[in-house]
Coordinates of C-alpha atoms in Angstrom, one line a residue:
M1 CA 108.4 151.2 -76.7
S2 CA 105.0 152.1 -75.6
A3 CA 105.0 152.6 -71.8
L4 CA 101.4 151.6 -71.6
P5 CA 100.5 148.0 -70.6
L6 CA 98.7 145.8 -73.0
I7 CA 97.2 143.6 -70.5
S8 CA 96.3 143.9 -66.9
V9 CA 96.3 141.1 -64.5
V10 CA 93.4 141.3 -61.8
I11 CA 93.7 139.3 -58.5
A12 CA 91.5 139.6 -55.3
T13 CA 92.9 138.2 -52.3
K14 CA 92.3 137.5 -48.4
N15 CA 94.7 136.1 -46.0
R16 CA 96.5 133.8 -48.3
E17 CA 100.0 135.3 -48.0
Q18 CA 101.9 132.0 -48.8
L19 CA 99.9 131.0 -51.9
L20 CA 99.6 134.5 -53.2
A21 CA 103.6 134.7 -53.0
D22 CA 103.5 131.7 -55.2
T23 CA 101.0 133.4 -57.5
L24 CA 103.0 136.5 -57.9
D25 CA 106.5 134.7 -58.4
A26 CA 104.6 132.9 -61.3
L27 CA 103.6 136.3 -62.8
V28 CA 107.0 138.0 -62.4
G29 CA 108.5 135.0 -64.2
Q30 CA 106.2 135.3 -67.4
R31 CA 108.0 135.4 -70.5
W32 CA 106.6 138.7 -71.6
A33 CA 107.7 142.3 -71.9
R34 CA 107.7 143.7 -68.4
H35 CA 106.3 147.0 -69.6
R36 CA 103.5 145.2 -71.4
Y37 CA 101.5 144.1 -68.5
D38 CA 100.9 145.1 -65.0
V39 CA 99.4 143.0 -61.9
L40 CA 96.6 144.8 -60.0
I41 CA 95.6 143.2 -56.4
A42 CA 92.7 143.8 -54.2
D43 CA 93.1 143.0 -50.6
N44 CA 89.7 142.1 -49.4
G45 CA 90.4 142.6 -45.5
S46 CA 93.6 140.5 -44.8
T47 CA 95.0 140.4 -41.5
D48 CA 98.0 138.3 -42.4
G49 CA 101.2 139.6 -44.2
T50 CA 99.7 139.9 -47.6
R51 CA 100.6 143.6 -48.1
Y52 CA 104.3 142.9 -47.1
V53 CA 104.3 140.2 -49.7
I54 CA 102.9 142.3 -52.7
E55 CA 105.0 145.3 -51.7
R56 CA 108.2 142.7 -51.5
V57 CA 107.4 141.7 -55.0
A58 CA 106.8 145.2 -56.3
R59 CA 110.0 146.2 -55.3
R60 CA 112.1 143.3 -56.9
P61 CA 114.3 144.1 -59.8
G62 CA 112.8 143.3 -63.2
A63 CA 109.2 142.9 -62.1
P64 CA 106.4 144.4 -63.8
R65 CA 104.2 147.3 -62.2
V66 CA 102.3 145.6 -59.0
A67 CA 99.7 147.8 -57.5
Y68 CA 97.9 147.3 -54.0
R69 CA 94.5 148.5 -53.1
Y70 CA 92.4 147.9 -49.9
V71 CA 88.8 147.1 -50.7
E72 CA 87.1 147.0 -47.2
T73 CA 83.7 145.8 -48.6
P74 CA 83.5 142.0 -48.2
G75 CA 82.9 139.8 -51.1
K76 CA 85.3 139.0 -54.1
S77 CA 83.0 140.5 -56.7
H78 CA 83.4 143.9 -54.8
A79 CA 87.2 143.4 -54.7
V80 CA 87.2 142.5 -58.2
N81 CA 85.0 145.2 -59.5
A82 CA 87.1 147.8 -57.6
L83 CA 90.2 146.8 -59.7
L84 CA 88.1 146.9 -63.1
D85 CA 87.6 150.5 -62.6
E86 CA 91.0 151.3 -62.7
V87 CA 92.3 149.2 -65.9
T88 CA 93.4 151.2 -68.7
A89 CA 95.1 148.3 -70.7
P90 CA 93.0 147.0 -73.7
F91 CA 93.0 143.2 -72.1
I92 CA 92.1 142.2 -68.6
A93 CA 93.5 138.8 -67.5
L94 CA 91.7 137.5 -64.4
T95 CA 93.1 135.0 -62.1
D96 CA 93.2 133.7 -58.3
D97 CA 95.7 134.1 -55.5
D98 CA 95.8 130.0 -55.3
V99 CA 96.7 129.9 -59.0
C100 CA 100.3 129.5 -60.6
P101 CA 100.3 130.6 -64.4
D102 CA 102.8 128.9 -66.7
P103 CA 105.6 131.1 -68.2
D104 CA 103.6 131.5 -71.5
W105 CA 100.3 132.4 -69.8
L106 CA 100.0 135.9 -71.0
R107 CA 101.6 135.2 -74.0
G108 CA 98.8 132.8 -74.9
L109 CA 95.9 134.9 -73.8
V110 CA 97.0 137.7 -76.2
A111 CA 97.7 135.5 -79.0
A112 CA 94.2 134.0 -78.9
F113 CA 92.8 137.8 -79.1
E114 CA 95.0 138.9 -81.7
E115 CA 94.6 135.8 -83.9
T116 CA 90.8 135.3 -83.6
G117 CA 89.4 138.8 -82.6
A118 CA 87.6 137.1 -79.7
D119 CA 86.1 139.3 -77.1
F120 CA 86.9 137.0 -74.2
V121 CA 89.3 134.2 -73.6
A122 CA 89.1 131.0 -71.3
G123 CA 92.5 129.3 -70.6
R124 CA 93.3 125.9 -69.8
I125 CA 93.2 125.1 -65.9
L126 CA 95.0 122.1 -64.6
P127 CA 95.1 120.8 -61.1
L128 CA 98.1 121.3 -58.5
W129 CA 96.7 118.6 -55.7
E130 CA 98.0 119.1 -52.0
I131 CA 97.3 115.4 -51.6
E132 CA 96.4 112.8 -53.9
P133 CA 92.8 112.7 -55.0
P134 CA 90.4 110.2 -53.4
P135 CA 89.4 107.1 -55.4
W136 CA 85.5 108.4 -55.5
L137 CA 86.5 111.7 -57.1
S138 CA 85.7 111.7 -61.0
S139 CA 86.7 114.3 -63.6
E140 CA 83.0 115.0 -64.0
L141 CA 83.3 116.7 -60.4
H142 CA 86.4 118.9 -61.0
G143 CA 84.3 121.9 -61.6
V144 CA 83.5 122.0 -58.1
L145 CA 87.3 122.5 -57.4
A146 CA 87.5 125.0 -60.4
I147 CA 89.9 122.8 -62.4
P148 CA 87.8 121.8 -65.5
D149 CA 90.1 121.0 -68.5
N150 CA 88.7 121.3 -71.5
G151 CA 91.4 119.8 -73.6
D152 CA 94.3 120.6 -75.7
R153 CA 92.4 122.2 -78.9
R154 CA 91.4 125.9 -79.2
L155 CA 87.6 126.0 -79.4
T156 CA 85.1 128.7 -80.4
I157 CA 82.9 129.8 -77.6
S158 CA 79.5 130.7 -79.1
P159 CA 76.0 129.1 -79.1
D160 CA 77.0 127.3 -82.4
G161 CA 80.6 126.9 -81.5
D162 CA 82.6 123.8 -80.8
G163 CA 83.2 124.9 -77.5
K164 CA 79.5 126.0 -76.7
D165 CA 79.9 124.0 -73.4
V166 CA 83.0 125.8 -72.3
M167 CA 82.4 128.4 -69.7
P168 CA 85.2 130.9 -68.5
I169 CA 85.9 130.9 -64.9
G170 CA 87.9 133.6 -62.6
A171 CA 90.8 131.2 -62.2
N172 CA 91.8 131.8 -65.7
M173 CA 90.0 133.8 -68.1
A174 CA 90.7 137.3 -70.1
V175 CA 88.2 139.8 -71.6
R176 CA 88.6 143.2 -73.6
T177 CA 88.4 146.2 -71.5
A178 CA 85.8 147.3 -73.6
V179 CA 83.5 144.5 -73.0
V180 CA 83.6 145.2 -69.1
H181 CA 82.9 148.9 -69.8
D182 CA 79.8 148.1 -71.9
I183 CA 78.3 145.3 -69.7
G184 CA 79.8 146.2 -66.4
G185 CA 81.4 143.9 -63.7
F186 CA 80.4 141.1 -61.4
R187 CA 77.2 141.0 -59.4
H188 CA 77.6 141.7 -55.9
D189 CA 75.2 139.3 -54.7
L190 CA 77.1 136.6 -56.2
G191 CA 80.8 135.3 -55.6
K192 CA 82.8 134.3 -52.8
L193 CA 82.3 135.7 -49.4
S194 CA 83.7 134.4 -46.1
G195 CA 82.1 131.7 -44.3
T196 CA 79.9 130.6 -47.5
L197 CA 80.5 128.6 -50.9
R198 CA 78.6 131.3 -52.7
T199 CA 79.3 131.1 -56.4
G200 CA 77.9 132.2 -59.9
E201 CA 79.5 135.6 -60.5
D202 CA 81.7 134.1 -63.5
H203 CA 78.6 132.1 -64.8
E204 CA 76.3 135.4 -64.6
F205 CA 79.0 137.6 -66.1
F206 CA 79.4 134.8 -69.0
L207 CA 75.8 134.6 -69.7
R208 CA 75.7 138.7 -70.0
M209 CA 78.6 138.5 -72.4
M210 CA 76.7 136.0 -74.7
G211 CA 73.4 137.8 -74.3
A212 CA 75.3 141.1 -75.6
G213 CA 76.4 139.2 -78.6
Y214 CA 80.1 138.9 -77.6
R215 CA 82.1 135.5 -78.5
G216 CA 85.1 134.0 -77.2
V217 CA 87.6 131.3 -77.5
Y218 CA 89.1 128.6 -75.4
E219 CA 92.8 128.7 -75.7
P220 CA 94.8 125.7 -74.2
T221 CA 98.1 127.1 -74.5
A222 CA 97.4 129.7 -71.9
R223 CA 97.7 127.3 -68.8
V224 CA 97.4 127.6 -65.3
R225 CA 97.8 125.4 -62.2
H226 CA 95.0 125.7 -59.6
F227 CA 95.7 124.5 -56.0
V228 CA 93.6 122.0 -54.8
P229 CA 93.8 122.1 -50.8
R230 CA 93.3 118.8 -48.7
E231 CA 90.2 120.2 -46.8
R232 CA 88.2 120.2 -50.1
L233 CA 89.0 116.7 -50.9
N234 CA 86.1 115.4 -48.6
R235 CA 82.3 114.3 -49.6
Q236 CA 80.8 117.0 -47.4
Y237 CA 82.6 119.5 -49.3
F238 CA 81.0 118.6 -52.6
R239 CA 77.7 118.2 -51.4
R240 CA 77.6 121.6 -49.7
W241 CA 79.2 123.2 -53.0
L242 CA 76.7 121.6 -55.2
Y243 CA 73.6 122.3 -53.3
Q244 CA 74.9 126.1 -53.2
N245 CA 75.8 126.1 -56.7
G246 CA 72.0 124.7 -57.6
Q247 CA 70.6 127.7 -55.7
D248 CA 73.0 130.0 -57.3
V249 CA 72.2 128.6 -61.0
S250 CA 68.2 128.7 -60.4
R251 CA 68.6 132.5 -59.4
L252 CA 70.6 133.0 -62.5
E253 CA 68.2 131.4 -64.8
A254 CA 65.2 133.3 -63.4
T255 CA 67.1 136.3 -64.8
H256 CA 68.4 135.1 -68.0
D257 CA 66.5 132.1 -69.2
R258 CA 62.9 132.8 -69.9
A259 CA 62.4 130.5 -72.9
T260 CA 62.7 127.1 -71.1
R261 CA 59.6 125.0 -70.6
R262 CA 59.1 124.6 -66.9
L263 CA 57.1 122.1 -64.6
L264 CA 56.4 123.3 -61.0
G265 CA 58.7 126.3 -61.7
V266 CA 61.7 124.1 -62.7
P267 CA 62.9 123.4 -66.3
R268 CA 61.3 120.2 -67.6
Y269 CA 64.9 118.7 -68.5
L270 CA 65.9 119.0 -65.2
W271 CA 63.3 116.6 -63.8
R272 CA 64.1 114.1 -66.5
Q273 CA 68.0 114.3 -65.3
A274 CA 67.0 113.9 -61.9
A275 CA 65.2 110.8 -62.6
L276 CA 68.1 109.5 -64.5
D277 CA 70.5 110.4 -61.9
A278 CA 68.4 108.5 -59.2
L279 CA 68.3 105.3 -61.4
S280 CA 72.4 105.9 -62.0
V281 CA 72.7 106.1 -58.1
M282 CA 70.9 102.6 -57.8
K283 CA 72.6 101.0 -60.7
A284 CA 76.1 102.1 -59.4
G285 CA 75.3 101.0 -55.8
V286 CA 74.4 97.5 -57.2
A287 CA 77.4 97.5 -59.3
G288 CA 79.8 98.6 -56.6
N289 CA 80.9 101.6 -58.8
E290 CA 81.6 104.3 -56.0
R291 CA 82.7 106.9 -58.4
E292 CA 79.7 106.9 -60.4
R293 CA 77.4 106.6 -57.4
F294 CA 78.7 109.6 -55.9
A295 CA 78.8 111.8 -58.8
A296 CA 75.2 110.8 -59.3
S297 CA 74.3 111.4 -56.0
T298 CA 75.9 114.9 -55.8
R299 CA 73.9 115.6 -59.1
L300 CA 70.6 115.3 -57.0
M301 CA 72.0 117.3 -54.5
W302 CA 72.5 120.1 -56.9
F303 CA 69.0 119.4 -58.1
S304 CA 67.6 119.9 -54.5
G305 CA 69.6 123.1 -54.1
Y306 CA 68.0 124.6 -57.4
I307 CA 64.5 123.5 -56.3
R308 CA 65.2 125.2 -53.0
D309 CA 65.6 128.5 -54.5
A310 CA 63.1 127.8 -57.3
W311 CA 60.4 127.2 -54.8
S312 CA 61.4 130.0 -52.5
P313 CA 59.5 133.4 -52.3

């Protein structure tokens, strides 16, 4: 048997020792040969017992290789990129420190690569609610919580594929190591940073993959459960996140999207969508449909963030 791993799991973490312990338990419990995968963890400035949790799991009998690295520079993108430079396996699986992969997660990712020849794979993400979700929360807004469920059918992710609207995110995605060597890692000016809701590193990485001609698949059998804490289930969190995301997407499109027709520096279709959303807010208010009213109002919040960035010097 080869001693080299086939796939490396990459995780960035900071001060989430209990959630990370659950993630590592799920990774140790994978129904996959231990010598065929390893787990690489970047500690981005933890002050709790994170290192002890990692070292305890690494010593567990029957565990795969678990490697710890301390990354002092703040920012998730810095932490993840430090690990990407160390990967020697042909495949990289990305997940987060608040995610519990199903036992056949790695099996599903590798099967998708081998059966389709894809360059990257987006897995299925299901919610693990700390409390019952509020009645005003629609599935349309699940992306804010990083729990987009794209269904139970394998899809092709390409400009003309049946999964063209699926975007892989860091909670559950995998990529060939050669792709990272070709296009580089995550942008440091994007991604989570303590005290902010900064986003966009996954989106920008995806745009670069597509721009370079790489193709992917959505694999529903590669499932994870993403923890949703109670403190995120409030309206203010959604408004703040979507406003920030609108700014991030504007910044990305300024770099990657040159063909879209614009009005006052903003894509024309977004003006049309904003008008429809304003109408939806009024109609839903009259009908007493709180779920639709909130969803439409937060889309307008996203649009205001987009404009703020597009009109900034």
